[in-house]
Coordinates of C-alpha atoms and ligand atoms in Angstrom, one line a residue:
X52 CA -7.2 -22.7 -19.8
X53 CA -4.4 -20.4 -18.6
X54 CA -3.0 -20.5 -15.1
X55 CA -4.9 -17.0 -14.2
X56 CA -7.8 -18.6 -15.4
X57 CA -7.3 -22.1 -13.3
X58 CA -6.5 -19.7 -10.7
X59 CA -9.5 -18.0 -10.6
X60 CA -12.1 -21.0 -10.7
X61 CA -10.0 -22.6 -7.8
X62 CA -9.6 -19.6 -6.1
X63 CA -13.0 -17.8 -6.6
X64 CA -14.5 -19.3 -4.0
X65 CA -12.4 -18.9 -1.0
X66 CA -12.8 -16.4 1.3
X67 CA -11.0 -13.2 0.9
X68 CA -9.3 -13.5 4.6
X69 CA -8.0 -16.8 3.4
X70 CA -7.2 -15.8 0.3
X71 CA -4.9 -12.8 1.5
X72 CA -3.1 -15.5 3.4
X73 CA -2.5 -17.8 0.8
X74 CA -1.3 -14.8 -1.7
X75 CA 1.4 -14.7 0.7
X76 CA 2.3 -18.3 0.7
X77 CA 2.0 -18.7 -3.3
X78 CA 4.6 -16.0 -3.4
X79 CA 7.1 -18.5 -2.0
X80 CA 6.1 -21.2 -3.4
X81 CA 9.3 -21.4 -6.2
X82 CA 8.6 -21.2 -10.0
X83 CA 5.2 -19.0 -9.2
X84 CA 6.8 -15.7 -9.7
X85 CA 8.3 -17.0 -12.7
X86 CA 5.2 -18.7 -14.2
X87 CA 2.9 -15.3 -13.5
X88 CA 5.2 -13.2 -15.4
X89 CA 4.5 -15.3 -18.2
X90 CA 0.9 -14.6 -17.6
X91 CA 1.3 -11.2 -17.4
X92 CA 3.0 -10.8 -20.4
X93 CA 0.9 -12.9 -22.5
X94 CA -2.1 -10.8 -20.9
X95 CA -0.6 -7.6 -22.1
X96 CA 1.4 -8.9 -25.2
X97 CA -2.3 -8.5 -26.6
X98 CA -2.1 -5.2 -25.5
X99 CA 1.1 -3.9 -26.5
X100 CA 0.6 -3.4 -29.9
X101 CA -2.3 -1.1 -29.7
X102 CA -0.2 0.9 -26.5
X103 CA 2.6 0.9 -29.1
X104 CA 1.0 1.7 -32.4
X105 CA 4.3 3.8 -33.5
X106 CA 6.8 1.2 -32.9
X107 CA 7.6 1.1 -36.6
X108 CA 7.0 3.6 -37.9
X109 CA 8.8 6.8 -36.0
X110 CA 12.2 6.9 -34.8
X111 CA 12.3 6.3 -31.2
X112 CA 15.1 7.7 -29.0
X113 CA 16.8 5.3 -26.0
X114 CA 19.6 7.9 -26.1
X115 CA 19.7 11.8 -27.5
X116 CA 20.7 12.0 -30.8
X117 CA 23.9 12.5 -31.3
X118 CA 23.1 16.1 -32.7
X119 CA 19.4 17.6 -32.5
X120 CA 17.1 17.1 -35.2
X121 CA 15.5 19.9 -37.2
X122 CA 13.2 21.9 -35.3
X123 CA 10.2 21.8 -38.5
X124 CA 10.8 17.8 -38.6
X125 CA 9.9 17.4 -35.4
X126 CA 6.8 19.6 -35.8
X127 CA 5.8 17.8 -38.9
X128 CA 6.1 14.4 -36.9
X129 CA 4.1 15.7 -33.8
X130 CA 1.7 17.5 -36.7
X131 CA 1.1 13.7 -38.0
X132 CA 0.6 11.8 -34.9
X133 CA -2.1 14.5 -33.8
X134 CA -3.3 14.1 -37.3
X135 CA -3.6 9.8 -36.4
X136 CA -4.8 10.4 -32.5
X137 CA -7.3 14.0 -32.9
X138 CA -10.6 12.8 -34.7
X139 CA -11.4 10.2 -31.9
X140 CA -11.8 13.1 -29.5
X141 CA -12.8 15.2 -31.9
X142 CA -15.9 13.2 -33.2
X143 CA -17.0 12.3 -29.7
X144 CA -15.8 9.1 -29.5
X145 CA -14.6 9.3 -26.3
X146 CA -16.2 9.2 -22.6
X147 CA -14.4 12.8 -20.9
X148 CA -11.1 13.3 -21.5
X149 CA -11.4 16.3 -23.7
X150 CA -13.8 18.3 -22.5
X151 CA -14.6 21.4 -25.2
X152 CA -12.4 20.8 -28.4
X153 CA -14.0 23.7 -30.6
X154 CA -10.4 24.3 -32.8
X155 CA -10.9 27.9 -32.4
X156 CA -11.0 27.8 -28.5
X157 CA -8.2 25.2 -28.2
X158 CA -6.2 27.9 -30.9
X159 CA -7.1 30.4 -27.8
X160 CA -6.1 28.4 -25.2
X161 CA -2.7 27.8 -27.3
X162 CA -1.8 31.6 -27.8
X163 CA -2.4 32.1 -23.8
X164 CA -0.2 29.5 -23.6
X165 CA 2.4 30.8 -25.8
X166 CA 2.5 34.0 -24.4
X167 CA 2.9 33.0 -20.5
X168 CA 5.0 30.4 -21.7
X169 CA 8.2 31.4 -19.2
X170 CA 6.2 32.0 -16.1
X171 CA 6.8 30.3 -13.4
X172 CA 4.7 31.0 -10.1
X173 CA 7.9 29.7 -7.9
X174 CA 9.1 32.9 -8.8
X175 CA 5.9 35.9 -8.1
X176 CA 8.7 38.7 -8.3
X177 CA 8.9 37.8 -11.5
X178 CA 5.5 36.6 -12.8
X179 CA 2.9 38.7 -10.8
X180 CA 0.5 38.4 -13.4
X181 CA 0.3 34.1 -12.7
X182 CA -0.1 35.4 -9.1
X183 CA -3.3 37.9 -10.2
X184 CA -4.7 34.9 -13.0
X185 CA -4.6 32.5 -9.6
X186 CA -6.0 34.4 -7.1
X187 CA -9.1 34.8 -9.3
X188 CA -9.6 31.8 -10.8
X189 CA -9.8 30.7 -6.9
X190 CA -12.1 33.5 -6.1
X191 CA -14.7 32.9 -9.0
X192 CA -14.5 28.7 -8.5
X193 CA -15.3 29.8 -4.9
X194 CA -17.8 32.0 -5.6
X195 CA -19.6 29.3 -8.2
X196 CA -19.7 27.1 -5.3
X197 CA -21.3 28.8 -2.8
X198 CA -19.0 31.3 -1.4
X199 CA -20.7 34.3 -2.5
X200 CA -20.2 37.6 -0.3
X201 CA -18.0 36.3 2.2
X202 CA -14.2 35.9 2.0
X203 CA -14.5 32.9 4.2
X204 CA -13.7 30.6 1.5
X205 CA -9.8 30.6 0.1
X206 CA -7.6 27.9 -1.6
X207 CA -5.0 27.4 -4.0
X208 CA -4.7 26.2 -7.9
X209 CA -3.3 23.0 -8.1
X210 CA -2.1 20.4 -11.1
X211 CA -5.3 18.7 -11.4
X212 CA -8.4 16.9 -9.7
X213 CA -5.8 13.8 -7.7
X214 CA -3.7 16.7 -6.6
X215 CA -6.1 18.9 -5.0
X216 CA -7.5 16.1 -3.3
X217 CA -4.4 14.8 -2.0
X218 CA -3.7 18.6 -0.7
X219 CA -7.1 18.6 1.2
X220 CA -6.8 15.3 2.9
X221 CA -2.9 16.0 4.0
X222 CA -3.9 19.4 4.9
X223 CA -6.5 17.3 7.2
X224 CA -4.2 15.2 8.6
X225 CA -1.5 18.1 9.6
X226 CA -4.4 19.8 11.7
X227 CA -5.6 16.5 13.2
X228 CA -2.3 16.1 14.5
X229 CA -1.6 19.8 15.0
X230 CA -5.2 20.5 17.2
X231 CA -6.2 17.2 18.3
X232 CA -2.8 15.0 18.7
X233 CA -4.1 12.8 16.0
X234 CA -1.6 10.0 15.4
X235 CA -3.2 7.5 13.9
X236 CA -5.7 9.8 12.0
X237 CA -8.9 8.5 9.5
X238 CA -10.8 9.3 6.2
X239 CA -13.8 7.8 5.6
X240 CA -15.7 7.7 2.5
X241 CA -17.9 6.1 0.0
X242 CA -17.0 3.3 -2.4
X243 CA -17.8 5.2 -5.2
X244 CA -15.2 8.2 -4.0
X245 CA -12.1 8.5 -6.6
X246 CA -9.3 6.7 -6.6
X247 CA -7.1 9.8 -5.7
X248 CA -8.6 9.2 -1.7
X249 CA -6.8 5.9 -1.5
X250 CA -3.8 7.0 -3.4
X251 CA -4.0 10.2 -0.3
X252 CA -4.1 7.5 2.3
X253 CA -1.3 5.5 1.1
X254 CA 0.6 8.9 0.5
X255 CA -0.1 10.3 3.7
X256 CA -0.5 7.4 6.3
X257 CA -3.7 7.9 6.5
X258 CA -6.8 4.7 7.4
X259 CA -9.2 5.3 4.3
X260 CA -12.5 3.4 5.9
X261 CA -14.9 2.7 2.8
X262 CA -18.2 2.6 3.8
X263 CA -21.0 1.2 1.3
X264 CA -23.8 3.0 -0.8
X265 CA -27.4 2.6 -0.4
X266 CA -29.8 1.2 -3.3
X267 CA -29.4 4.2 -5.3
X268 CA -25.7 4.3 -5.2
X269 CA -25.4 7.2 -3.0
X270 CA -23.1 7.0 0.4
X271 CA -24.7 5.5 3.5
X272 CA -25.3 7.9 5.9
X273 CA -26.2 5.4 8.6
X274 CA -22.5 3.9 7.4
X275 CA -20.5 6.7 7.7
X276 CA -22.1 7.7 11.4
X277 CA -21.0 4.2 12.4
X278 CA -17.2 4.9 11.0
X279 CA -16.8 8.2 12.4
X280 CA -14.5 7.3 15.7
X281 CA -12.0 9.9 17.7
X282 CA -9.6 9.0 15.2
X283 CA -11.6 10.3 12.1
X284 CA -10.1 13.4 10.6
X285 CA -12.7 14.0 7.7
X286 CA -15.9 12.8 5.2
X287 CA -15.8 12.7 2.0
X288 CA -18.6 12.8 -0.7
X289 CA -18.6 13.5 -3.9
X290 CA -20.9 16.0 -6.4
X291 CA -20.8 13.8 -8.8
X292 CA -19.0 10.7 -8.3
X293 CA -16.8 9.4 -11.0
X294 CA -18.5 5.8 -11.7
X295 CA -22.0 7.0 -11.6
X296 CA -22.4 10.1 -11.7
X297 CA -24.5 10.5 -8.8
X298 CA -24.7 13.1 -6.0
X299 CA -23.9 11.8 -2.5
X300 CA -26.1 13.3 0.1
X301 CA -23.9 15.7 1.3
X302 CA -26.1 17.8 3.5
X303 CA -26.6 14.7 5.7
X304 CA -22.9 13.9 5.4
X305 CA -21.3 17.6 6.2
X306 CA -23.7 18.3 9.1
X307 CA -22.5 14.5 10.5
X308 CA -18.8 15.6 9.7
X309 CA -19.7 19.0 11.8
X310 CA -21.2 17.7 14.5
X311 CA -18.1 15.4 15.7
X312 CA -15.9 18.9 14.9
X313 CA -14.4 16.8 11.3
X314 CA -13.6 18.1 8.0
X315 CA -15.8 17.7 5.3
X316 CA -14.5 17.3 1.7
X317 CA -17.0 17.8 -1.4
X318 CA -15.4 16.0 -4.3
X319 CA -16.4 18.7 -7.0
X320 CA -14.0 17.5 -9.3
X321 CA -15.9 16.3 -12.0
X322 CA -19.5 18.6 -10.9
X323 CA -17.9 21.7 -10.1
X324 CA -18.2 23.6 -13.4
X325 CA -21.3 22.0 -14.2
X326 CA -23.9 21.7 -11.0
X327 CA -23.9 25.4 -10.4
X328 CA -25.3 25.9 -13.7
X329 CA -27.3 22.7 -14.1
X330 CA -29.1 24.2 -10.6
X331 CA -29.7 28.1 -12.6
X332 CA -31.1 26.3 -15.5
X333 CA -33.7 24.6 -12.9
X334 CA -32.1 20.4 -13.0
X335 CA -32.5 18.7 -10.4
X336 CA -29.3 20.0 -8.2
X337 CA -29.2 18.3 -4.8
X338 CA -27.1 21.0 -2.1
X339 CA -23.1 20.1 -2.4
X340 CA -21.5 23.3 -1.7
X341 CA -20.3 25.8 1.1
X342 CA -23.9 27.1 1.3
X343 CA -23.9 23.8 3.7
X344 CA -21.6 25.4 6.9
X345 CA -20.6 21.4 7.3
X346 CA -18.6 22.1 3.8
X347 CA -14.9 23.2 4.9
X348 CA -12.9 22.0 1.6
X349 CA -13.9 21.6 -2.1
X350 CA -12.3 20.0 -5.2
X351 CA -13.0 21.5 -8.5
X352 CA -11.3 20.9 -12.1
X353 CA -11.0 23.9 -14.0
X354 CA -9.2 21.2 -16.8
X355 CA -12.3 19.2 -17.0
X356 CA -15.4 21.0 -17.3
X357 CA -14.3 24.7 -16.6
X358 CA -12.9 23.7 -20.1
X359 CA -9.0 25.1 -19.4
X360 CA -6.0 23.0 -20.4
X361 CA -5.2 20.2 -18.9
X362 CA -2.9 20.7 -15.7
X363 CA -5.4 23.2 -13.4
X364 CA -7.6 22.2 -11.1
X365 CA -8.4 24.3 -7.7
X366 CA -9.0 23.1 -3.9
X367 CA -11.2 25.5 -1.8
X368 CA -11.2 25.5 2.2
X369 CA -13.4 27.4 4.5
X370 CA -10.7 29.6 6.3
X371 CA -7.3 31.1 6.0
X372 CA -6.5 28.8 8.6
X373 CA -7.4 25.7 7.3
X374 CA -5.7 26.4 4.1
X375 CA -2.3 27.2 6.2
X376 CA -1.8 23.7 6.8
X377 CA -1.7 22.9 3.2
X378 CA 1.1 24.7 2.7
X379 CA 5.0 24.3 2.8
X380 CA 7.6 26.6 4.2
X381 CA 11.2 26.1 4.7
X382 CA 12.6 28.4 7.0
X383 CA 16.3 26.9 7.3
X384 CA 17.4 26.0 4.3
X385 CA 20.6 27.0 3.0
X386 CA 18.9 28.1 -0.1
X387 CA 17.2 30.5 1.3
X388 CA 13.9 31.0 2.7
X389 CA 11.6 28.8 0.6
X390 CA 7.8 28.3 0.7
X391 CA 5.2 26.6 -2.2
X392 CA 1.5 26.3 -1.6
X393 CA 1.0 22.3 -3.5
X394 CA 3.3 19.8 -3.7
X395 CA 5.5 20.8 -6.4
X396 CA 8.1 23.4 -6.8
X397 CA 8.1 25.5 -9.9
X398 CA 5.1 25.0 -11.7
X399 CA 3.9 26.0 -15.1
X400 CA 2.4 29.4 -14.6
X401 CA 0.9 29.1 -18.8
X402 CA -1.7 26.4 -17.3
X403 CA -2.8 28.9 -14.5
X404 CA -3.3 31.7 -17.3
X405 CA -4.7 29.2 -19.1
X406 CA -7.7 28.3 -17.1
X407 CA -7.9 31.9 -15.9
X408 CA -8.5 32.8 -19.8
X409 CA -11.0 30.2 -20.1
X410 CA -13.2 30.8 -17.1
X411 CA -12.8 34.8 -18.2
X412 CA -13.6 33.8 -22.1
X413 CA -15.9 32.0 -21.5
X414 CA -18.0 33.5 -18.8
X415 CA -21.2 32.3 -17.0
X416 CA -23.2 33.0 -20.0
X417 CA -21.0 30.3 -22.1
X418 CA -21.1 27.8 -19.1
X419 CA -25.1 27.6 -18.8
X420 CA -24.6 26.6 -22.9
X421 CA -22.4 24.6 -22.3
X422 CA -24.3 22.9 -19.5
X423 CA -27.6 23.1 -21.5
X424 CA -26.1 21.1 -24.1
X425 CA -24.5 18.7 -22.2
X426 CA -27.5 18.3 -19.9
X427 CA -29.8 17.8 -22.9
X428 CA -27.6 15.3 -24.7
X429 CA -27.7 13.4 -21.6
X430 CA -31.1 13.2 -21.8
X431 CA -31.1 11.7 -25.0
X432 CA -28.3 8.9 -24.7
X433 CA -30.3 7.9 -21.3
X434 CA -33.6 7.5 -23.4
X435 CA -31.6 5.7 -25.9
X436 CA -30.1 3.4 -23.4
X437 CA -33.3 2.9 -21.8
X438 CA -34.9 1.5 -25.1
X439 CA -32.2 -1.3 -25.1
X440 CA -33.9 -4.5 -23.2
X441 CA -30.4 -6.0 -22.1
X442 CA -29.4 -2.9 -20.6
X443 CA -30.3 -0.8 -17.9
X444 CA -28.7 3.3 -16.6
X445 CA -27.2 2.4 -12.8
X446 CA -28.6 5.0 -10.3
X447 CA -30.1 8.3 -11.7
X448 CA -27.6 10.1 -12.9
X449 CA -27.1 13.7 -14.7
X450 CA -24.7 13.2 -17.3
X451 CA -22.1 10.7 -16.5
X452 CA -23.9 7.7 -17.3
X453 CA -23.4 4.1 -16.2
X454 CA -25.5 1.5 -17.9
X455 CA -24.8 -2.6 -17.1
X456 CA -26.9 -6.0 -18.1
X457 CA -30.2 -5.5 -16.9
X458 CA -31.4 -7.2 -13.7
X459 CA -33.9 -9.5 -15.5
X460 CA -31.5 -10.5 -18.4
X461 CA -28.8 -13.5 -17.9
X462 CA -25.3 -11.8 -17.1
X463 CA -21.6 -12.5 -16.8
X464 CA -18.6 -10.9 -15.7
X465 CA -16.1 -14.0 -15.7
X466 CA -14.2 -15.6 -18.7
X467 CA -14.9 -18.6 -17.0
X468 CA -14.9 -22.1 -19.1
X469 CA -18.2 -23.3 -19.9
X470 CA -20.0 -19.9 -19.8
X471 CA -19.5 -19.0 -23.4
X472 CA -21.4 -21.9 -24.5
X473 CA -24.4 -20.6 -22.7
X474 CA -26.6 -18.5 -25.3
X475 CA -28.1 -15.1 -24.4
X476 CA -25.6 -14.5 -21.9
X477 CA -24.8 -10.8 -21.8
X478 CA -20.9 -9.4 -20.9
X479 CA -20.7 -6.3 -20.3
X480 CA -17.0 -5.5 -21.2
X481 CA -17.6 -7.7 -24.5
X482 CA -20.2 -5.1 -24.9
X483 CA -17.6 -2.2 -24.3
X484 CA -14.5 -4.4 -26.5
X485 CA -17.7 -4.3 -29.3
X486 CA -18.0 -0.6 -28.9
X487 CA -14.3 -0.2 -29.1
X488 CA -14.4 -2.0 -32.3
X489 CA -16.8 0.6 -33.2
X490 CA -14.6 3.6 -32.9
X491 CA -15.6 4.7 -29.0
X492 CA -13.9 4.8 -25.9
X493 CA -15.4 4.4 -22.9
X494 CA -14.8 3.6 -19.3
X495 CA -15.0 0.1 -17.7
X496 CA -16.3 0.5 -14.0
X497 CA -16.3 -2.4 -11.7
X498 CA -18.1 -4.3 -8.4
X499 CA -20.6 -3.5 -10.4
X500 CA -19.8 -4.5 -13.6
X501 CA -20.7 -1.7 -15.5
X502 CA -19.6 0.9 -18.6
X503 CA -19.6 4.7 -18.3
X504 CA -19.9 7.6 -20.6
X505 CA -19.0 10.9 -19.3
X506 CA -20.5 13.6 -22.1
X507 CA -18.8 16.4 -22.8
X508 CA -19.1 19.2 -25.3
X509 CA -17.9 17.2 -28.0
X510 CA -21.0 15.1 -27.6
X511 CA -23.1 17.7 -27.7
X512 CA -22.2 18.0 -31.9
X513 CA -25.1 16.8 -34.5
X514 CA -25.4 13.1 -35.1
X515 CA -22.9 11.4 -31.9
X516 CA -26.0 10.8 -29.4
X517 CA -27.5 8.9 -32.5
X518 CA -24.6 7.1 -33.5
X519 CA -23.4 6.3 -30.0
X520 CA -27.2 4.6 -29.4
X521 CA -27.4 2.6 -33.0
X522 CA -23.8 1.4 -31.8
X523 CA -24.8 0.1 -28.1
X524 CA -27.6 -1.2 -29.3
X525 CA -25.7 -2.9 -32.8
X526 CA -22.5 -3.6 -30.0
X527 CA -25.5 -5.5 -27.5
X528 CA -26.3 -7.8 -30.7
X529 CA -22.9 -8.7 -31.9
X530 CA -21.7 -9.6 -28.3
X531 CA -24.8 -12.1 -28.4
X532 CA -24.5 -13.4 -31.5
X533 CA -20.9 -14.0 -30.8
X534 CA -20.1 -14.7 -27.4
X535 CA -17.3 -16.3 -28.4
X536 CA -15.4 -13.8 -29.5
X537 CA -13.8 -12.2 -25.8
X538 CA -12.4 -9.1 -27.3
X539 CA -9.1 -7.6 -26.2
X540 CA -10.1 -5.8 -22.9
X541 CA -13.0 -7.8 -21.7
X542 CA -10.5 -10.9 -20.4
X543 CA -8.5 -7.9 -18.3
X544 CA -11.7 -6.2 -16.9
X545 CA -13.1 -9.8 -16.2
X546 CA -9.7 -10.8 -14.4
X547 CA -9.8 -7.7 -12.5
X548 CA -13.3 -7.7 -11.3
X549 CA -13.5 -11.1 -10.5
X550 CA -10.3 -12.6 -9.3
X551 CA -9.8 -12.8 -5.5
X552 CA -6.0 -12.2 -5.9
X553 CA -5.8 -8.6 -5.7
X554 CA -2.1 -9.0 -5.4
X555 CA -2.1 -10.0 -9.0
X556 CA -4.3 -7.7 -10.1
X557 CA -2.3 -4.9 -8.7
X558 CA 1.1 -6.7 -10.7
X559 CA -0.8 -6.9 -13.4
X560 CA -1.3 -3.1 -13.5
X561 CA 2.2 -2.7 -13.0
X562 CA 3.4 -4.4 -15.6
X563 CA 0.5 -2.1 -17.6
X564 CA 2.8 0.4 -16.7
X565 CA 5.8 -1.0 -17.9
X566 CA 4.7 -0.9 -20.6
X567 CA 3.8 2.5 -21.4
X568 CA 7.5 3.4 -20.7
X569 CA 9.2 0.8 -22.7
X570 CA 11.2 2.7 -25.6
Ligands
LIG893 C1 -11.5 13.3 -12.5 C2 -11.9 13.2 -11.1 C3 -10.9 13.2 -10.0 C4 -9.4 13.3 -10.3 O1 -9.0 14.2 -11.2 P1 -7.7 14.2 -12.0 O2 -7.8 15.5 -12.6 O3 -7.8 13.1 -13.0 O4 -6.5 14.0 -11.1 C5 -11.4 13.2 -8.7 N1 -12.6 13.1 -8.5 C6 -13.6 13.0 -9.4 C7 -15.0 12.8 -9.0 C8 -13.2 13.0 -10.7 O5 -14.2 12.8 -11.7

């Protein structure tokens, strides 16, 4: 057994109170630091050679060459590891990430690129075309979600999904303090929110209150009304969420958020170029959007499904003057007057054009497609899943699809001694490591244990739904016939899920990042 491991069994049962107060202490007990690096670098040793599959193979540079390489080797390099990292992606392996992938449309997106290469929106004088592609691109993403005839609804392009939700909840917090004096001011939202509201609270000083879902892993209302106190700035709900997939119920959330005069965010990021067209081709579409008047700001990635290259991503706000406190002007600088809308400075102006030439290429005609196929896929991995006994789909989801041990079928979640040697247990991340083996990527969830596949176009090609269901369901046998073998992932998920120390956890994932930036 490892220390992490004897850890855990000791440690697994305390209560997490407790067990914050005893992370402390262990951290001056001497020789624990020193012993839990260990751990973590045996952890990730296992790791590091798939981060680092290049090691020996490519030169890698701790310095700049002494004089510059040959502009046609370094192409033919980058040509060959695309050549090594493309047909994952490209044969739908792989749970999001890329969202369209047709080589002809990523050749368009290239050439737009190419050709707005220079600009720099910093610099409008200069580049008034990136001005014109993002004033539209926010004018058609806010007329998709519910906009329509009014000019009520304005907001800026930003880097991506985390960014534009880090915008909205700062831009919250300015006005709290701005109108109401807020000091001390509140988010609350759902469990199942991203990731990129926590990272906004720790940004921005703000108290992210997580309330729980209900049965069908949608937000508690009844939660969220006993959050909201005179500190609370804004809701949140998302349209879909990331994990499941499922849509909070935002009318009941917004008209909450409206009633106690609060913002309310809709996290569109992952639905916003796919709900609007889900609802015209007659899905299921629960409301989400600015038609509710509790809706005053939006999030929705043009990089994932309004199929643009990554990098774009817009935030909506219902009014001019909401939006002003999102942005940033410096009126006494000695480098002159100076003002920026997001968080960076200059910005790459090609990425603007780029998702302005694929909403405009691709138009609402090629969207419904898109969304036809994606929806219909969906349809058939969830009746796939559903025919495996061990498994079962976690809420009712659209297209990103969450699927864990059934209910009725013995699970576990722990590398824990002793539970190996139990037949028919299931492990859900054994099942994932199984898949891995088979060539997919997907996405480990946890509290529940669960996996996720977000479909994309490249799903949507002949033959994936059937080999991705003859996989699960060959993956399902192999981690019961051998639930010995723990895989490569599954000990890391299980650690994470399971182990009270969040602490270590947290160093664990830091060390995850160490990695990646080790020459
Ligand atoms: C992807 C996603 C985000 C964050 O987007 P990034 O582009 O990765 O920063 C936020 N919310 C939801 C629901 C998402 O799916």
């Amino acid at each position: 057994m490892t220390l992490t491991e004897k850890l855990f069994r000791v440690l697994n049962r305390v209560n997490p109170r407790v067990m914050r107060a005893a992370e402390q202490t262990l951290k001056a007990v001497p020789g624990v630091d020193a012993r839990m690096e260990q751990e973590y670098a045996s952890m990730l040793g296992k790791l590091e050679h798939a981060l680092k599959p290049y090691a020996h193979e490519f030169d890698a540079y701790a310095e700049l060459p002494p004089s510059g390489r040959a502009r046609e080797d370094i192409l033919r390099e980058m040509q060959e590891l695309k050549e090594r990292e493309a047909p994952r992606w490209e044969n739908g392996f792989v749970s999001g990430a890329v969202y369209h992938g047709d080589p002809p449309y990523i050749d368009f997106l290239n050439q737009v690129y190419a050709l707005n290469s220079q600009s720099n929106p910093l610099h409008a004088d200069l580049f008034p075309s990136t001005a014109k592609f993002e004033a539209e691109i926010v004018a058609m993403t806010a007329h998709l979600l519910g906009a329509h005839a009014t000019n009520e609804i304005v907001g800026t392009v930003s880097s991506g999904g985390t960014e534009s939700i880090l915008l909205a909840m700062k831009t919250y917090r300015d006005r709290a303090r701005d109108q109401k004096g807020i000091t001390a001011p509140e988010i609350i939202a759902p469990i199942s929110a991203h990731a990129a509201f926590d990272k906004a609270a720790q940004y921005f000083n703000l108290k992210l209150v997580h309330i729980p879902l209900r049965d069908d892993l949608r937000a508690d209302v009844d939660a969220a009304r006993r959050a909201v106190n005179k500190n609370t700035i804004a809701l949140v709900g998302s349209a879909p969420c990331f994990p499941y997939g499922v849509v909070d119920p935002i009318p009941e959330l917004s008209e909450l958020a409206r009633e106690h005069g609060i913002g309310f965010h809709t996290d569109a990021c992952l639905g916003g170029f796919v709900l609007p067209f889900a609802e015209k081709l007659g899905y299921p579409v629960p409301p989400y959007d600015f038609r509710l008047p509790g809706v005053t700001s939006m999030s929705a990635d043009t990089h994932k499904y309004g199929y643009a290259a990554k990098g774009a991503s817009v935030v909506l706000y219902r009014g001019r003057a909401l939006r002003h406190y999102q942005y940033y002007t410096a009126t006494d600088w000695s480098g002159g007057l100076y003002f920026s809308p997001t968080f960076a400075g200059s910005r790459p102006g090609a990425l603007s054009a780029a998702a302005w030439a694929a909403l405009v290429s691709i138009g609402e005609n090629g969207y419904l497609d898109a969304t036809r196929k994606i929806l219909e896929t969906a349809t058939k991995i969830k009746q796939g899943i559903r025919e495996i006994p061990e498994l079962k789909i976690l809420g009712d989801p659209l297209w990103v699809i969450a699927f864990a041990v059934a209910s009725h079928h013995p699970q576990r979640t722990s590398s824990r001694e002793g539970d190996d040697l139990r037949s028919n247990t299931l492990n859900i991340y054994q099942v994932m490591d199984a898949m891995t083996q088979r060539g997919w990527s997907l996405n480990g969830l946890h509290k529940p244990a669960a996996v996720h596949i977000a479909l994309t176009l490249r799903h949507a090609a002949p033959g994936v739904t059937e080999r991705f269901v003859n996989d699960l369901r060959d993956a399902v046998a192999y981690v019961r016939a051998h639930p010995e073998d723990k895989g490569e992932m599954a000990p890391v998920y299980g650690l994470a899920a399971n182990l009270p120390l969040r602490g270590v956890v947290s160093n664990l994932l830091k060390r995850y990042m160490d990695v990646l930036y080790k020459v």
